PDB file of C-alpha atoms in Angstrom:
ATOM      1  CA  MET A   1     142.266  63.759 359.936  1.00  0.00           C
ATOM      2  CA  ALA A   2     142.090  62.784 363.881  1.00  0.00           C
ATOM      3  CA  LEU A   3     141.016  66.178 365.183  1.00  0.00           C
ATOM      4  CA  PHE A   4     137.385  65.521 364.218  1.00  0.00           C
ATOM      5  CA  GLY A   5     137.605  62.197 366.112  1.00  0.00           C
ATOM      6  CA  LEU A   6     138.700  63.460 369.403  1.00  0.00           C
ATOM      7  CA  SER A   7     136.259  66.619 369.425  1.00  0.00           C
ATOM      8  CA  ALA A   8     133.733  64.411 368.734  1.00  0.00           C
ATOM      9  CA  CYS A   9     134.318  62.613 372.138  1.00  0.00           C
ATOM     10  CA  GLY A  10     136.971  60.647 371.366  1.00  0.00           C
ATOM     11  CA  SER A  11     135.653  58.179 368.957  1.00  0.00           C
ATOM     12  CA  GLY A  12     137.658  56.126 366.068  1.00  0.00           C
ATOM     13  CA  GLY A  13     138.299  56.280 362.938  1.00  0.00           C
ATOM     14  CA  PRO A  14     136.530  57.345 359.589  1.00  0.00           C
ATOM     15  CA  THR A  15     133.984  54.769 358.607  1.00  0.00           C
ATOM     16  CA  GLY A  16     135.227  55.144 354.975  1.00  0.00           C
ATOM     17  CA  GLY A  17     132.859  55.181 352.465  1.00  0.00           C
ATOM     18  CA  SER A  18     131.831  55.983 348.803  1.00  0.00           C
ATOM     19  CA  SER A  19     133.141  59.141 346.698  1.00  0.00           C
ATOM     20  CA  ASN A  20     130.607  61.812 345.744  1.00  0.00           C
ATOM     21  CA  GLU A  21     131.748  64.606 342.979  1.00  0.00           C
ATOM     22  CA  THR A  22     130.437  67.530 344.837  1.00  0.00           C
ATOM     23  CA  SER A  23     127.264  69.728 342.875  1.00  0.00           C
ATOM     24  CA  ALA A  24     127.643  72.689 341.856  1.00  0.00           C
ATOM     25  CA  ALA A  25     124.888  74.084 343.657  1.00  0.00           C
ATOM     26  CA  PRO A  26     125.377  74.703 347.442  1.00  0.00           C
ATOM     27  CA  THR A  27     123.086  73.412 349.968  1.00  0.00           C
ATOM     28  CA  SER A  28     121.516  76.774 351.242  1.00  0.00           C
ATOM     29  CA  GLU A  29     118.265  76.517 352.601  1.00  0.00           C
ATOM     30  CA  SER A  30     118.297  79.434 355.404  1.00  0.00           C
ATOM     31  CA  GLY A  31     115.616  79.159 357.891  1.00  0.00           C
ATOM     32  CA  SER A  32     115.309  75.256 357.705  1.00  0.00           C
ATOM     33  CA  GLY A  33     118.157  74.581 360.255  1.00  0.00           C
ATOM     34  CA  LEU A  34     120.877  71.527 359.926  1.00  0.00           C
ATOM     35  CA  ALA A  35     118.248  68.923 359.080  1.00  0.00           C
ATOM     36  CA  SER A  36     118.379  69.196 355.298  1.00  0.00           C
ATOM     37  CA  PHE A  37     122.089  70.750 355.427  1.00  0.00           C
ATOM     38  CA  ASP A  38     124.259  68.590 353.372  1.00  0.00           C
ATOM     39  CA  PRO A  39     128.049  69.366 354.022  1.00  0.00           C
ATOM     40  CA  CYS A  40     128.921  67.389 351.341  1.00  0.00           C
ATOM     41  CA  THR A  41     127.325  69.091 348.490  1.00  0.00           C
ATOM     42  CA  PHE A  42     127.960  72.503 350.482  1.00  0.00           C
ATOM     43  CA  PHE A  43     131.211  73.717 348.235  1.00  0.00           C
ATOM     44  CA  LYS A  44     131.673  74.900 345.164  1.00  0.00           C
ATOM     45  CA  PRO A  45     134.036  72.999 342.764  1.00  0.00           C
ATOM     46  CA  ASP A  46     135.789  76.245 342.076  1.00  0.00           C
ATOM     47  CA  GLU A  47     136.331  76.869 345.927  1.00  0.00           C
ATOM     48  CA  LEU A  48     137.727  73.283 346.390  1.00  0.00           C
ATOM     49  CA  THR A  49     140.418  73.957 343.568  1.00  0.00           C
ATOM     50  CA  SER A  50     141.391  77.621 344.658  1.00  0.00           C
ATOM     51  CA  TYR A  51     142.114  75.517 348.344  1.00  0.00           C
ATOM     52  CA  GLY A  52     144.250  73.432 346.275  1.00  0.00           C
ATOM     53  CA  LEU A  53     141.928  70.138 346.986  1.00  0.00           C
ATOM     54  CA  SER A  54     139.972  67.747 345.042  1.00  0.00           C
ATOM     55  CA  THR A  55     136.407  68.024 344.403  1.00  0.00           C
ATOM     56  CA  GLN A  56     135.589  64.378 345.034  1.00  0.00           C
ATOM     57  CA  SER A  57     134.643  64.083 348.751  1.00  0.00           C
ATOM     58  CA  GLU A  58     134.932  61.020 351.014  1.00  0.00           C
ATOM     59  CA  GLU A  59     132.669  60.495 354.017  1.00  0.00           C
ATOM     60  CA  PHE A  60     133.744  61.958 357.286  1.00  0.00           C
ATOM     61  CA  THR A  61     131.333  60.623 359.715  1.00  0.00           C
ATOM     62  CA  GLN A  62     133.060  59.130 362.587  1.00  0.00           C
ATOM     63  CA  VAL A  63     130.282  59.567 365.468  1.00  0.00           C
ATOM     64  CA  SER A  64     126.323  59.276 363.889  1.00  0.00           C
ATOM     65  CA  PHE A  65     125.689  62.823 365.622  1.00  0.00           C
ATOM     66  CA  GLN A  66     128.330  64.815 363.442  1.00  0.00           C
ATOM     67  CA  PRO A  67     128.069  63.204 359.887  1.00  0.00           C
ATOM     68  CA  GLY A  68     130.475  64.872 356.956  1.00  0.00           C
ATOM     69  CA  CYS A  69     133.101  65.015 354.388  1.00  0.00           C
ATOM     70  CA  SER A  70     136.412  65.329 353.182  1.00  0.00           C
ATOM     71  CA  TRP A  71     138.288  66.528 350.611  1.00  0.00           C
ATOM     72  CA  THR A  72     142.020  65.702 350.285  1.00  0.00           C
ATOM     73  CA  GLY A  73     144.857  68.145 348.373  1.00  0.00           C
ATOM     74  CA  LYS A  74     148.669  67.965 347.801  1.00  0.00           C
ATOM     75  CA  LYS A  75     149.488  69.926 351.099  1.00  0.00           C
ATOM     76  CA  MET A  76     146.026  69.549 353.733  1.00  0.00           C
ATOM     77  CA  SER A  77     142.431  68.093 353.940  1.00  0.00           C
ATOM     78  CA  LEU A  78     139.582  70.042 354.516  1.00  0.00           C
ATOM     79  CA  ALA A  79     136.675  68.351 356.502  1.00  0.00           C
ATOM     80  CA  LEU A  80     133.083  69.961 356.880  1.00  0.00           C
ATOM     81  CA  GLN A  81     130.850  68.192 359.800  1.00  0.00           C
ATOM     82  CA  LYS A  82     127.703  69.366 361.138  1.00  0.00           C
ATOM     83  CA  ASN A  83     126.381  69.088 364.895  1.00  0.00           C
ATOM     84  CA  ALA A  84     122.770  69.680 365.914  1.00  0.00           C
ATOM     85  CA  ASP A  85     122.978  68.610 369.344  1.00  0.00           C
ATOM     86  CA  GLU A  86     126.190  71.546 370.340  1.00  0.00           C
ATOM     87  CA  THR A  87     126.201  75.004 370.274  1.00  0.00           C
ATOM     88  CA  VAL A  88     129.647  77.241 370.289  1.00  0.00           C
ATOM     89  CA  LYS A  89     129.433  77.917 373.925  1.00  0.00           C
ATOM     90  CA  SER A  90     128.591  74.362 375.208  1.00  0.00           C
ATOM     91  CA  LEU A  91     130.944  72.933 372.908  1.00  0.00           C
ATOM     92  CA  GLY A  92     133.457  75.457 374.594  1.00  0.00           C
ATOM     93  CA  GLU A  93     132.580  73.974 377.896  1.00  0.00           C
ATOM     94  CA  GLY A  94     133.129  70.718 377.276  1.00  0.00           C
ATOM     95  CA  GLY A  95     136.542  70.968 377.992  1.00  0.00           C
ATOM     96  CA  GLY A  96     139.661  68.443 376.065  1.00  0.00           C
ATOM     97  CA  HIS A  97     140.812  71.375 374.182  1.00  0.00           C
ATOM     98  CA  ASP A  98     144.447  72.807 373.732  1.00  0.00           C
ATOM     99  CA  GLU A  99     142.779  76.168 372.826  1.00  0.00           C
ATOM    100  CA  TYR A 100     139.198  77.025 372.401  1.00  0.00           C
ATOM    101  CA  THR A 101     138.752  80.657 371.872  1.00  0.00           C
ATOM    102  CA  GLU A 102     135.398  82.462 370.612  1.00  0.00           C
ATOM    103  CA  ILE A 103     135.573  84.311 367.540  1.00  0.00           C
ATOM    104  CA  LYS A 104     133.393  86.012 364.890  1.00  0.00           C
ATOM    105  CA  ILE A 105     133.080  84.385 361.297  1.00  0.00           C
ATOM    106  CA  ALA A 106     130.771  86.118 358.518  1.00  0.00           C
ATOM    107  CA  GLY A 107     129.359  87.299 361.599  1.00  0.00           C
ATOM    108  CA  ARG A 108     128.450  84.462 363.325  1.00  0.00           C
ATOM    109  CA  ASP A 109     129.275  83.059 366.671  1.00  0.00           C
ATOM    110  CA  ALA A 110     132.204  80.653 366.269  1.00  0.00           C
ATOM    111  CA  ALA A 111     135.271  79.434 367.627  1.00  0.00           C
ATOM    112  CA  ARG A 112     138.984  78.212 366.708  1.00  0.00           C
ATOM    113  CA  MET A 113     139.499  75.193 368.315  1.00  0.00           C
ATOM    114  CA  ILE A 114     142.367  72.982 368.708  1.00  0.00           C
ATOM    115  CA  VAL A 115     141.715  70.046 370.525  1.00  0.00           C
ATOM    116  CA  ALA A 116     143.648  68.567 373.506  1.00  0.00           C
ATOM    117  CA  GLY A 117     147.087  67.038 372.585  1.00  0.00           C
ATOM    118  CA  ALA A 118     146.885  68.715 368.697  1.00  0.00           C
ATOM    119  CA  LYS A 119     148.798  71.950 369.462  1.00  0.00           C
ATOM    120  CA  ASP A 120     151.572  72.255 366.623  1.00  0.00           C
ATOM    121  CA  GLN A 121     150.465  69.059 365.453  1.00  0.00           C
ATOM    122  CA  GLY A 122     149.549  70.819 361.948  1.00  0.00           C
ATOM    123  CA  GLY A 123     145.635  71.122 361.889  1.00  0.00           C
ATOM    124  CA  CYS A 124     142.712  73.602 363.491  1.00  0.00           C
ATOM    125  CA  VAL A 125     139.066  73.494 363.499  1.00  0.00           C
ATOM    126  CA  THR A 126     136.831  76.466 363.093  1.00  0.00           C
ATOM    127  CA  VAL A 127     133.816  76.134 364.621  1.00  0.00           C
ATOM    128  CA  VAL A 128     130.864  78.317 363.749  1.00  0.00           C
ATOM    129  CA  SER A 129     127.298  78.190 364.575  1.00  0.00           C
ATOM    130  CA  ALA A 130     124.442  77.355 361.844  1.00  0.00           C
ATOM    131  CA  GLY A 131     120.810  76.417 361.657  1.00  0.00           C
ATOM    132  CA  GLY A 132     120.545  76.083 365.482  1.00  0.00           C
ATOM    133  CA  GLY A 133     123.664  73.718 366.201  1.00  0.00           C
ATOM    134  CA  ILE A 134     127.001  74.347 364.848  1.00  0.00           C
ATOM    135  CA  VAL A 135     129.227  73.209 362.105  1.00  0.00           C
ATOM    136  CA  LEU A 136     132.944  72.376 361.937  1.00  0.00           C
ATOM    137  CA  TYR A 137     135.336  73.175 359.484  1.00  0.00           C
ATOM    138  CA  GLN A 138     138.869  71.317 359.980  1.00  0.00           C
ATOM    139  CA  VAL A 139     141.959  71.670 357.982  1.00  0.00           C
ATOM    140  CA  THR A 140     144.775  69.380 358.540  1.00  0.00           C
ATOM    141  CA  GLY A 141     148.376  69.651 356.699  1.00  0.00           C
ATOM    142  CA  TYR A 142     149.640  66.292 356.141  1.00  0.00           C
ATOM    143  CA  MET A 143     153.167  67.335 358.084  1.00  0.00           C
ATOM    144  CA  ARG A 144     153.424  68.957 361.015  1.00  0.00           C
ATOM    145  CA  ASP A 145     154.737  71.864 359.173  1.00  0.00           C
ATOM    146  CA  SER A 146     152.681  71.524 355.733  1.00  0.00           C
ATOM    147  CA  LEU A 147     150.465  75.027 356.668  1.00  0.00           C
ATOM    148  CA  ALA A 148     152.448  77.703 358.351  1.00  0.00           C
ATOM    149  CA  ASP A 149     149.142  78.925 359.739  1.00  0.00           C
ATOM    150  CA  PRO A 150     146.214  76.146 359.972  1.00  0.00           C
ATOM    151  CA  CYS A 151     143.919  78.288 362.448  1.00  0.00           C
ATOM    152  CA  GLY A 152     144.337  81.265 359.550  1.00  0.00           C
ATOM    153  CA  GLU A 153     143.833  78.796 356.589  1.00  0.00           C
ATOM    154  CA  VAL A 154     140.999  77.274 357.892  1.00  0.00           C
ATOM    155  CA  GLU A 155     139.098  80.368 359.378  1.00  0.00           C
ATOM    156  CA  LYS A 156     139.521  82.093 355.713  1.00  0.00           C
ATOM    157  CA  ILE A 157     138.114  79.036 354.439  1.00  0.00           C
ATOM    158  CA  ALA A 158     135.060  79.654 356.833  1.00  0.00           C
ATOM    159  CA  ASN A 159     135.201  83.141 356.420  1.00  0.00           C
ATOM    160  CA  GLN A 160     134.537  82.976 352.373  1.00  0.00           C
ATOM    161  CA  THR A 161     131.834  80.580 353.007  1.00  0.00           C
ATOM    162  CA  ALA A 162     129.920  80.526 356.160  1.00  0.00           C
ATOM    163  CA  SER A 163     127.531  83.431 354.746  1.00  0.00           C
ATOM    164  CA  ARG A 164     125.650  80.434 353.167  1.00  0.00           C
ATOM    165  CA  LEU A 165     125.258  78.087 356.315  1.00  0.00           C
ATOM    166  CA  PRO A 166     122.125  77.794 357.535  1.00  0.00           C
ATOM    167  CA  LYS A 167     120.866  80.611 359.918  1.00  0.00           C
TER     168      LYS A 167
END
């Protein structure tokens, strides 16, 4: 799960924290920005189980300005973080990426990101414009070959759920 730490200015590891049951009702307060958006309650339990993940979230906040949560499964983990200080464009201009390709996800500005040194390591980040900032979806395979296409996997998840992100 090191990709987000690297994408968030190279901060240290996760802070740890208590597990929370994911609520059945996702937060989708359109127009309210990211301030009230809670990444830890965003996914519906049936979505998480369909991705092969536990419905128990764990805190995944490596830097204070990019809070989030993660969920684990047998083959991979999924993390979701918010960042009100960046845009899809500004994050790409910061460098430190093996790949940063602007794409569209659910009609929104987005990007496929692989941080420097992580190419072919089994992980990928999809950055999606939301609420005046960005939301980062990250899939990390437990083994380098756990996921045949980590970017395809995370983009599929983002496409299925990004319409509920704040506008």
